[in-house]
XYZ file of C-alpha atoms in Angstrom:
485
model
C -40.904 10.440 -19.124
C -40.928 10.538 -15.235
C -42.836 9.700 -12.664
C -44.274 13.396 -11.906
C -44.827 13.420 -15.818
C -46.902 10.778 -15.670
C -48.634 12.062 -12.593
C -49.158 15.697 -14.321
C -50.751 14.258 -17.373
C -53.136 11.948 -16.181
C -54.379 14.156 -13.983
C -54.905 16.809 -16.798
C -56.200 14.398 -19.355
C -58.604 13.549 -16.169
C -59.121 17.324 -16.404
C -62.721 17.526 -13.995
C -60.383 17.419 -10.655
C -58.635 20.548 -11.986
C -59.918 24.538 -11.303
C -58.121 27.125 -12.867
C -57.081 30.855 -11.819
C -56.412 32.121 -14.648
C -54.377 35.250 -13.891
C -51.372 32.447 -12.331
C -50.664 31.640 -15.267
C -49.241 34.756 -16.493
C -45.590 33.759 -14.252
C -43.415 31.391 -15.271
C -44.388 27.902 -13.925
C -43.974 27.716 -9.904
C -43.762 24.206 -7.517
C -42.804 22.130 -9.233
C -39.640 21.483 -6.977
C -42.570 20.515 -4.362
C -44.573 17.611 -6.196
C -42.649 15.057 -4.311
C -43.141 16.970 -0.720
C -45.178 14.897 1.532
C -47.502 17.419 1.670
C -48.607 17.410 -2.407
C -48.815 13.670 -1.869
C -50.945 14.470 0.956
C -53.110 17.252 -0.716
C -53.732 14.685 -3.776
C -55.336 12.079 -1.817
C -57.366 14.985 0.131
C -58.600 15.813 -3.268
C -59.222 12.413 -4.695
C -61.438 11.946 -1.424
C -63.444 15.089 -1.513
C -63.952 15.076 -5.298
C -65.230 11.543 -4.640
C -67.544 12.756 -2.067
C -68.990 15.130 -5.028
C -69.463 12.905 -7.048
C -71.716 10.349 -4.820
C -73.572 13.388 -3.858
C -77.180 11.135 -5.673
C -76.326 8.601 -3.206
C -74.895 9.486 0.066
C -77.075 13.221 0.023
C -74.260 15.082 0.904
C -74.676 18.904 -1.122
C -70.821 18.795 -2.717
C -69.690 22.282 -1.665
C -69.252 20.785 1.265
C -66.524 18.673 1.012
C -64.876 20.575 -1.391
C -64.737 23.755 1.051
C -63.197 21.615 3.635
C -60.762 20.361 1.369
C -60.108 23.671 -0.189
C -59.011 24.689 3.392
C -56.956 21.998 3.839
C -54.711 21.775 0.673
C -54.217 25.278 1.198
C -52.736 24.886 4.433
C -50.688 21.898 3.254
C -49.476 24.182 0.716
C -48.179 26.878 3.057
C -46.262 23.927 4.869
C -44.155 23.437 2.119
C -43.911 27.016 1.157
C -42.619 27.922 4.348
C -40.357 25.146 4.887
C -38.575 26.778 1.568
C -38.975 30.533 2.440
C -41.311 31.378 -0.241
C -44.525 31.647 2.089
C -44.803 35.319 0.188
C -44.854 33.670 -3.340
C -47.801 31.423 -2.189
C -49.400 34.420 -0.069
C -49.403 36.084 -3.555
C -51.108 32.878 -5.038
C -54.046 32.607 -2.496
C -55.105 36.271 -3.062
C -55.126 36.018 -6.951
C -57.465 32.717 -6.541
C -59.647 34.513 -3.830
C -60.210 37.534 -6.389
C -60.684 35.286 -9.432
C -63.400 33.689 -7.547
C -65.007 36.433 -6.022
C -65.107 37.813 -9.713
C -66.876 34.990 -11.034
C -69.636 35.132 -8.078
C -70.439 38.527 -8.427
C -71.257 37.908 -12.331
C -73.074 34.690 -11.333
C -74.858 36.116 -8.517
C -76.345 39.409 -10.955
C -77.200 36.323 -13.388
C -79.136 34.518 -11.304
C -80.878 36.523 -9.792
C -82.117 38.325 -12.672
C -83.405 34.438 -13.929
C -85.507 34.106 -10.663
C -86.499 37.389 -11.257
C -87.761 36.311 -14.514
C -89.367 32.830 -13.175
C -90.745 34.847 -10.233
C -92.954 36.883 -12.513
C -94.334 34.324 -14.078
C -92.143 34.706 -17.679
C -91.294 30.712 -17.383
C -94.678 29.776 -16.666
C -96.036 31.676 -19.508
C -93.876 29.786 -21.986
C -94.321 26.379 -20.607
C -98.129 26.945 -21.238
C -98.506 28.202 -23.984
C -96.701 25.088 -25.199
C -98.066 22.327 -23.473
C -101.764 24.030 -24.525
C -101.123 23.440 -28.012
C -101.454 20.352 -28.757
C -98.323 19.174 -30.925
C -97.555 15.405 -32.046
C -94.792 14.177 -30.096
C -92.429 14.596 -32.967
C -92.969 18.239 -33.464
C -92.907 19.134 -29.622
C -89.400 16.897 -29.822
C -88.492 19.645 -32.273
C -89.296 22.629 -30.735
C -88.579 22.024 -27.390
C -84.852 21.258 -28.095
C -84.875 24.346 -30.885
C -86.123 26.543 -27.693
C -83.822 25.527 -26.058
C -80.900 26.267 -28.236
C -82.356 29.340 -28.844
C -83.073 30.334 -25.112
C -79.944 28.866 -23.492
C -77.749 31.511 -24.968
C -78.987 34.163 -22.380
C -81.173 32.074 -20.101
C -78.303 29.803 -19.606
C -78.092 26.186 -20.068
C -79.601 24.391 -16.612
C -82.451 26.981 -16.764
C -82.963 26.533 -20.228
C -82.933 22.488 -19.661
C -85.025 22.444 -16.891
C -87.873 24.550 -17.935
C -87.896 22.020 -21.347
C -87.629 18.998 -19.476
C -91.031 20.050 -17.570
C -92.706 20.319 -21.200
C -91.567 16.973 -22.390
C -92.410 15.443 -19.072
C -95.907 17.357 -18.832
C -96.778 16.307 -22.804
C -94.769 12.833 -22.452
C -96.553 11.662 -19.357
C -96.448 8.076 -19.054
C -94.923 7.718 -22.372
C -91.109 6.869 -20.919
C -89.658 6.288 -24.530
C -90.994 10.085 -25.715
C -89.682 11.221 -22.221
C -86.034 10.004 -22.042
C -85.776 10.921 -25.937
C -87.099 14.214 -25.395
C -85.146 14.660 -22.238
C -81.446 13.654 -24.245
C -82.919 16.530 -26.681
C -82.882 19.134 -24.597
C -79.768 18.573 -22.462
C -77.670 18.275 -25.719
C -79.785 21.611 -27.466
C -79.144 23.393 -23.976
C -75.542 22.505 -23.633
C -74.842 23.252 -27.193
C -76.782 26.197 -27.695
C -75.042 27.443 -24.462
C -71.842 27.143 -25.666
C -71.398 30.410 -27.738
C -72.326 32.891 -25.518
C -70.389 33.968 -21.922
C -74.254 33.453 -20.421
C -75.455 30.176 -21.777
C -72.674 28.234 -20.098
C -69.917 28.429 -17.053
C -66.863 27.188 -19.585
C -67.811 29.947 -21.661
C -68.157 32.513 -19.173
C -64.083 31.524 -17.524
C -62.746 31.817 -20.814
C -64.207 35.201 -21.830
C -63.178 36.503 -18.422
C -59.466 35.757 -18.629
C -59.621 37.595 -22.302
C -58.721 34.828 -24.064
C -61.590 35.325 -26.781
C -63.473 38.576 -27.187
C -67.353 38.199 -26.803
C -68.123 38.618 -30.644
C -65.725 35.617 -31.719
C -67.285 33.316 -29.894
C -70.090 33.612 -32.523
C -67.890 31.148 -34.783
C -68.693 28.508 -32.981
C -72.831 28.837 -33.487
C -73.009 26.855 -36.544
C -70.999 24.382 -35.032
C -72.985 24.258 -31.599
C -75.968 24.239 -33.995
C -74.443 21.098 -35.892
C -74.041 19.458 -32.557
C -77.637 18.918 -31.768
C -79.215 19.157 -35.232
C -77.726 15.668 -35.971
C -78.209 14.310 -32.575
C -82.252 15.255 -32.818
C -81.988 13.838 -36.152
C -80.681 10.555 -34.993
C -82.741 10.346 -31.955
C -85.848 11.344 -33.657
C -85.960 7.864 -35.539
C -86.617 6.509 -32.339
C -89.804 8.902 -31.667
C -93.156 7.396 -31.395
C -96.323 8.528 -33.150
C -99.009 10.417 -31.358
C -100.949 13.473 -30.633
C -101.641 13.748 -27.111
C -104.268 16.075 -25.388
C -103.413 19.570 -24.902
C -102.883 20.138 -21.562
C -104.454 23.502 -20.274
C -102.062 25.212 -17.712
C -102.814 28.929 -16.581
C -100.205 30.776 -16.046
C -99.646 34.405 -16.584
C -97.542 37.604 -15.926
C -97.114 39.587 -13.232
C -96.866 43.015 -12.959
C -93.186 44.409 -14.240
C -91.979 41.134 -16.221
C -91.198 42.618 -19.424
C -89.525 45.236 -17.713
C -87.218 43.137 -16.263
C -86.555 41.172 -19.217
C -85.350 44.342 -20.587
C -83.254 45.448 -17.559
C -81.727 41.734 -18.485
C -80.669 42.409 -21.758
C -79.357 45.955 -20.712
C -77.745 44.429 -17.892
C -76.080 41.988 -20.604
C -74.513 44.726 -22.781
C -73.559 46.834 -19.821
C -71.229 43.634 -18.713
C -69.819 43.197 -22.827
C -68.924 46.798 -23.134
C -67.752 47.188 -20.005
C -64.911 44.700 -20.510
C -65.317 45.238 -24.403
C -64.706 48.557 -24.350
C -63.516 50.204 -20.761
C -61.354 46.432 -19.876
C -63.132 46.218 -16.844
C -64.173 43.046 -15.845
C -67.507 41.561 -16.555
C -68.199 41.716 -12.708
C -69.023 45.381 -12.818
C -71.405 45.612 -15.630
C -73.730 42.676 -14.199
C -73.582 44.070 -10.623
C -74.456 47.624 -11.880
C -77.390 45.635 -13.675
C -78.625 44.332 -10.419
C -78.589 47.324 -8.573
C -80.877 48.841 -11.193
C -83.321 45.778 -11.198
C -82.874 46.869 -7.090
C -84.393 50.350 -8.125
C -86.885 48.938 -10.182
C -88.029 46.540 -7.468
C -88.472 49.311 -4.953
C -90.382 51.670 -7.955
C -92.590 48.727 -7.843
C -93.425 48.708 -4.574
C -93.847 52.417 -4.055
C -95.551 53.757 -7.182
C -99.202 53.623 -7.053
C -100.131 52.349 -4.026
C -98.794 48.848 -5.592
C -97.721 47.090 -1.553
C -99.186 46.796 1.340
C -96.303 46.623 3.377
C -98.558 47.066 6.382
C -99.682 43.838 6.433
C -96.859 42.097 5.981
C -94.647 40.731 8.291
C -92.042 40.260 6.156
C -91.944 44.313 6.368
C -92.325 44.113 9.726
C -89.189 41.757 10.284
C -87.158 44.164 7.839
C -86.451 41.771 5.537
C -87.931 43.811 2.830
C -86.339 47.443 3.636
C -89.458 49.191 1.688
C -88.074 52.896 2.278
C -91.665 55.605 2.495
C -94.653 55.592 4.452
C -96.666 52.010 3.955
C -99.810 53.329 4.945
C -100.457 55.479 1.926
C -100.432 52.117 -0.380
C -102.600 49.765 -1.124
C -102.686 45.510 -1.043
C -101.725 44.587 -4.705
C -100.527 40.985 -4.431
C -99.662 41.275 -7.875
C -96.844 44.001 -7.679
C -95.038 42.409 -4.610
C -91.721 42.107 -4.957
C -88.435 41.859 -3.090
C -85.777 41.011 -4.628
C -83.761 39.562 -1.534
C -85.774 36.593 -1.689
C -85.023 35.738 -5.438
C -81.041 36.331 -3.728
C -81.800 33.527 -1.336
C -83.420 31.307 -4.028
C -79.718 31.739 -5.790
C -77.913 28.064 -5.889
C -75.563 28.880 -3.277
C -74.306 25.266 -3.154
C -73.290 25.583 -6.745
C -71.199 28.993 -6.119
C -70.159 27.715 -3.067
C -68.891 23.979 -5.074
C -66.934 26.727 -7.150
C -65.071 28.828 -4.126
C -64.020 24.951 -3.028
C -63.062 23.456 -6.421
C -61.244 26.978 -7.432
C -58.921 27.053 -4.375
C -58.541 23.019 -4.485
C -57.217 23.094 -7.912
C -55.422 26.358 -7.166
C -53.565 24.743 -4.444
C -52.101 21.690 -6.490
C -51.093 24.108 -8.999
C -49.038 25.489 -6.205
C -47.200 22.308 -6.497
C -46.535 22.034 -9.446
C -48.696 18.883 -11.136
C -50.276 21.352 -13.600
C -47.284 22.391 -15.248
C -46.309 18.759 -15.765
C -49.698 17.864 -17.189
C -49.381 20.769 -19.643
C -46.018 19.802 -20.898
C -47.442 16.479 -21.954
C -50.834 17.059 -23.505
C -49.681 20.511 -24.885
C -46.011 20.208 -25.619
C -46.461 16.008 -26.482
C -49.796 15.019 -28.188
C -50.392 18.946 -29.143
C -53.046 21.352 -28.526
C -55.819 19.725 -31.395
C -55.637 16.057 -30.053
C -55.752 17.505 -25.990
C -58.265 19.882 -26.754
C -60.734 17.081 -28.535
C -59.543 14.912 -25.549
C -61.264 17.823 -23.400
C -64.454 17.325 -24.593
C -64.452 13.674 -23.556
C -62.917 14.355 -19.929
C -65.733 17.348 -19.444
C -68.789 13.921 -20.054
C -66.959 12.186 -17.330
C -65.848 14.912 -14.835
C -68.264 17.883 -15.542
C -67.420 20.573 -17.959
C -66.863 23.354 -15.577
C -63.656 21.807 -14.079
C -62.433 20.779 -16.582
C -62.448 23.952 -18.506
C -60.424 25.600 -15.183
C -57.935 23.077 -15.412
C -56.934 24.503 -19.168
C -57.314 27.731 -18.070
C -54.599 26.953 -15.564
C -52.547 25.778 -17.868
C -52.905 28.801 -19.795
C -50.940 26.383 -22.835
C -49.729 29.128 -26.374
C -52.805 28.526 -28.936
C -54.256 30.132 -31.640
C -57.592 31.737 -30.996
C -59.370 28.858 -33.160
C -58.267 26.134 -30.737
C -59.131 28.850 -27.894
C -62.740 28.288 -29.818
C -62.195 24.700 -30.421
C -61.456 23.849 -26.218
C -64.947 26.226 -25.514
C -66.788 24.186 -28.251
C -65.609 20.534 -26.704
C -65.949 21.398 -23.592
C -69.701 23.178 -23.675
C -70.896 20.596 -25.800
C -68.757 17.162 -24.600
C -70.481 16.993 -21.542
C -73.616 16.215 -23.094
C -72.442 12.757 -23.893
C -73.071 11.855 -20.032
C -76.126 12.886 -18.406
C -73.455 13.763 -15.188
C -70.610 15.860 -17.810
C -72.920 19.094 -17.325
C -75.208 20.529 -14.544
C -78.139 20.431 -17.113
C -78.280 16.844 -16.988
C -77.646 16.092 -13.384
C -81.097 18.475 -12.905
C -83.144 16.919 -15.340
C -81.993 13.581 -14.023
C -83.866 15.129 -10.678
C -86.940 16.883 -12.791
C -87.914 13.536 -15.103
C -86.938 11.016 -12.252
C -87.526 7.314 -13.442
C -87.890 8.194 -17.382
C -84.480 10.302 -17.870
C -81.374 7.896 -16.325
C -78.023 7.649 -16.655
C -78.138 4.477 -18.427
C -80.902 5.740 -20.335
C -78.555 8.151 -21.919
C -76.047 6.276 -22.492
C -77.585 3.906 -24.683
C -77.739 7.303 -26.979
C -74.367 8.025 -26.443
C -72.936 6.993 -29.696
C -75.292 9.791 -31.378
C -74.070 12.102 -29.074
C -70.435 11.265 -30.321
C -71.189 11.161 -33.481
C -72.365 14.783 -33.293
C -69.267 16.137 -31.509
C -67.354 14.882 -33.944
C -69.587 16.449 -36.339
C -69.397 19.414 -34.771
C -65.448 19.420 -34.400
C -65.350 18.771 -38.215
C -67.525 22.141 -38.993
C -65.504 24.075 -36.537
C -62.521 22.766 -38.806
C -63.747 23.768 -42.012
C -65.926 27.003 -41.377
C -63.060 28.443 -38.788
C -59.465 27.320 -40.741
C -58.487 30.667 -40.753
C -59.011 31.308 -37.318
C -56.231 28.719 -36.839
């Protein structure tokens, strides 16, 4: 095997510094005549030092779009260098605009997504639920239990960091200065979250890519719940012999719902099927169906503040600074803090870092497939150790790297497998991560939300459950889904 090989496949078996644009990988293998140029030696090290950067973000405070962006820029540029010193600037022209449009596809679906989940936490749907359960008054044990079933449950369409978060409040709340209860409880519902999120296009990111490129359809990802479910049943099993014994105080929280939030709930769920049968059914892309969702939660916002007198736009400045662009006459409503809504500001509560980490990773990883280390890396894990043994491999790469990456990097590759291993890379992947609290967004947040009881080295002491389920969980996809092999 040579050098560029060896080069390919470690840096696909390392899969989190790898983005994929799908759509590439439709043409035959391109650059790899350029992975000894100076400027794909170049564009590695750019990478390697950015991606670092990311990855000390806890320490150093620096948000990691930032780096990532710059470096995005930069390999890119390095790229066209090479291209042009060969005459195929066109070829790589070609390559830029597909990774600009597979991005721009995946932020319009995130954007409609997110916004509709500050939406939902904006009138008050979040709050309601984190009452209700911290009022009544559970043992320990049994809130360990629900919590992390909610969260399976919920993470589906609330996706998995929301889902997470909004759990790891309850434990914390309940747990208090119990730490043991707190970092148990905390493992729980990153592992629930992440594996409840892993069947469904809106519970997790890795999903989402691999529905888009049309790889699975959105009904067979359904396989893969009993699985997913396997996954944290017999990591709450194992960590629940740990649990300590008490009944603590019910903690009374008010909370309630404003004016409109089961109507947007529903809009949600509408907005949901309009993106699956719009790419189900018409082939469009998932894009259109969420953004047509959001501009009828954009309807319903301004019914909200017209009908009835329900805003006082008078007295606000915000109307007053047009940041609010309430069309009618103000005067003829009245003050109803209740009923004020505008949805721009749930827009700007959006985590643009995060979209703007996947512009910068997505055109990084694009631009070293330009040269060609992608391919290589294929041949090996694909074409050498074979699509089961890379694909379980996966799973372990996503705890280390992050599972979004990672999942882009196999999407570059774009390697010939049936659609069970399609099912089996979307199961490892969603629900590998959890064996690190820093292999999925969920547990880098609730790292931040339970500061001082939920650590890294607190979960990794619980690790080997964690493994123990996703091998569990690898098994069931085995013998439920043969035939889908």
């Amino acid at each position: 095997m040579g050098w560029r090989q060896i080069v390919g496949a470690a840096l696909a078996v390392t899969a989190g510094v790898f983005v994929a644009i799908p759509a590439w990988a439709q043409a035959e293998p391109v650059g790899s005549e350029f992975m000894a140029h100076w400027a794909a030696i170049l564009s590695l090290v750019v990478f390697g030092v950015s991606y670092a950067l990311v990855i000390s973000e806890e320490t150093i405070h620096l948000r990691k779009s930032k780096p990532m962006m710059v470096a995005a820029g930069v390999i890119w540029m390095l790229a066209a260098v090479a291209y042009t010193q060969a005459g195929a600037i066109e070829l790589l022209e070609e390559m830029a605009t597909h990774g600009l449009l597979e991005f721009v596809e995946l932020f319009l679906f995130l954007l409609a997504a997110m916004t509709y989940i500050n939406t939902l936490d904006e009138r008050g749907v979040f709050d309601v639920l984190r009452a209700w359960l911290l009022a009544q008054g559970y043992t320990l044990r049994r809130l360990f239990w629900v919590t992390g079933a909610i969260a399976f449950v919920l993470s589906p369409i609330a996706d998995n960091l929301t889902t997470a978060l909004l759990m790891a409040t309850v434990v914390a709340g309940v747990g208090g200065g119990n730490r043991r209860f707190v970092l148990l409880g905390c493992i729980n519902v990153v592992v629930a979250a992440n594996a409840g999120g892993a069947p469904s296009p809106f519970g997790d990111i890795t999903t989402l890519m691999v529905w888009q490129a049309g790889l699975v359809e959105f009904y067979e990802f359904f396989p893969l719940i009993i699985p997913s479910l396997v996954n944290w049943i017999v990591t709450a099993g194992l960590l629940s012999l740990a649990l300590p014994s008490a009944r603590p105080e019910p903690i009374m929280e008010e909370a309630r719902l404003r004016e409109g939030a089961w109507v947007v709930a529903g809009l949600f769920l509408v907005t949901i099927g309009l993106a699956v049968s719009s790419h189900t059914l018409l082939h469009l892309p998932p894009a259109i169906g969420m953004m047509t969702g959001l501009g009828i939660l954009k309807i319903y916002g301004y019914y909200m503040q017209t009908q009835g007198g329900r805003f006082s736009g008078r007295g606000d400045p915000a109307f007053h600074s047009g940041t609010l662009g309430l069309e009618g006459d103000p005067r003829k409503r009245t003050p109803s803090e209740d009923a004020q809504y505008d949805i721009y500001r749930n827009l700007q509560r959006v985590e643009w870092d995060t979209l703007l980490f996947f512009y910068g990773i997505m055109l990084c990883v694009g631009g070293l497939g330009a040269f060609g280390y992608l391919a290589a890396g294929s041949d090996f894990m694909y074409g050498v150790l074979g699509a089961t043994t890379a694909n379980i491999l996966v799973g372990f790469a996503s705890a280390i790297f992050d599972n979004i990456p990672v999942m882009f990097a196999v999407l570059e590759m774009n390697p010939e497998m049936s659609l069970g291993q399609w099912q089996l890379i979307t199961l490892t992947a969603g629900v590998g991560g959890s064996m690190l609290s820093v292999g999925s967004a969920a547990g880098v947040a609730v790292m931040g939300q339970a500061r001082g009881s939920y650590t890294f080295f607190g979960h990794l002491r619980w690790s080997w459950a964690i493994v123990l389920a996703y091998f569990a969980s690898v098994a069931t996809h085995f013998l439920l889904n043969g035939a889908y092999f």
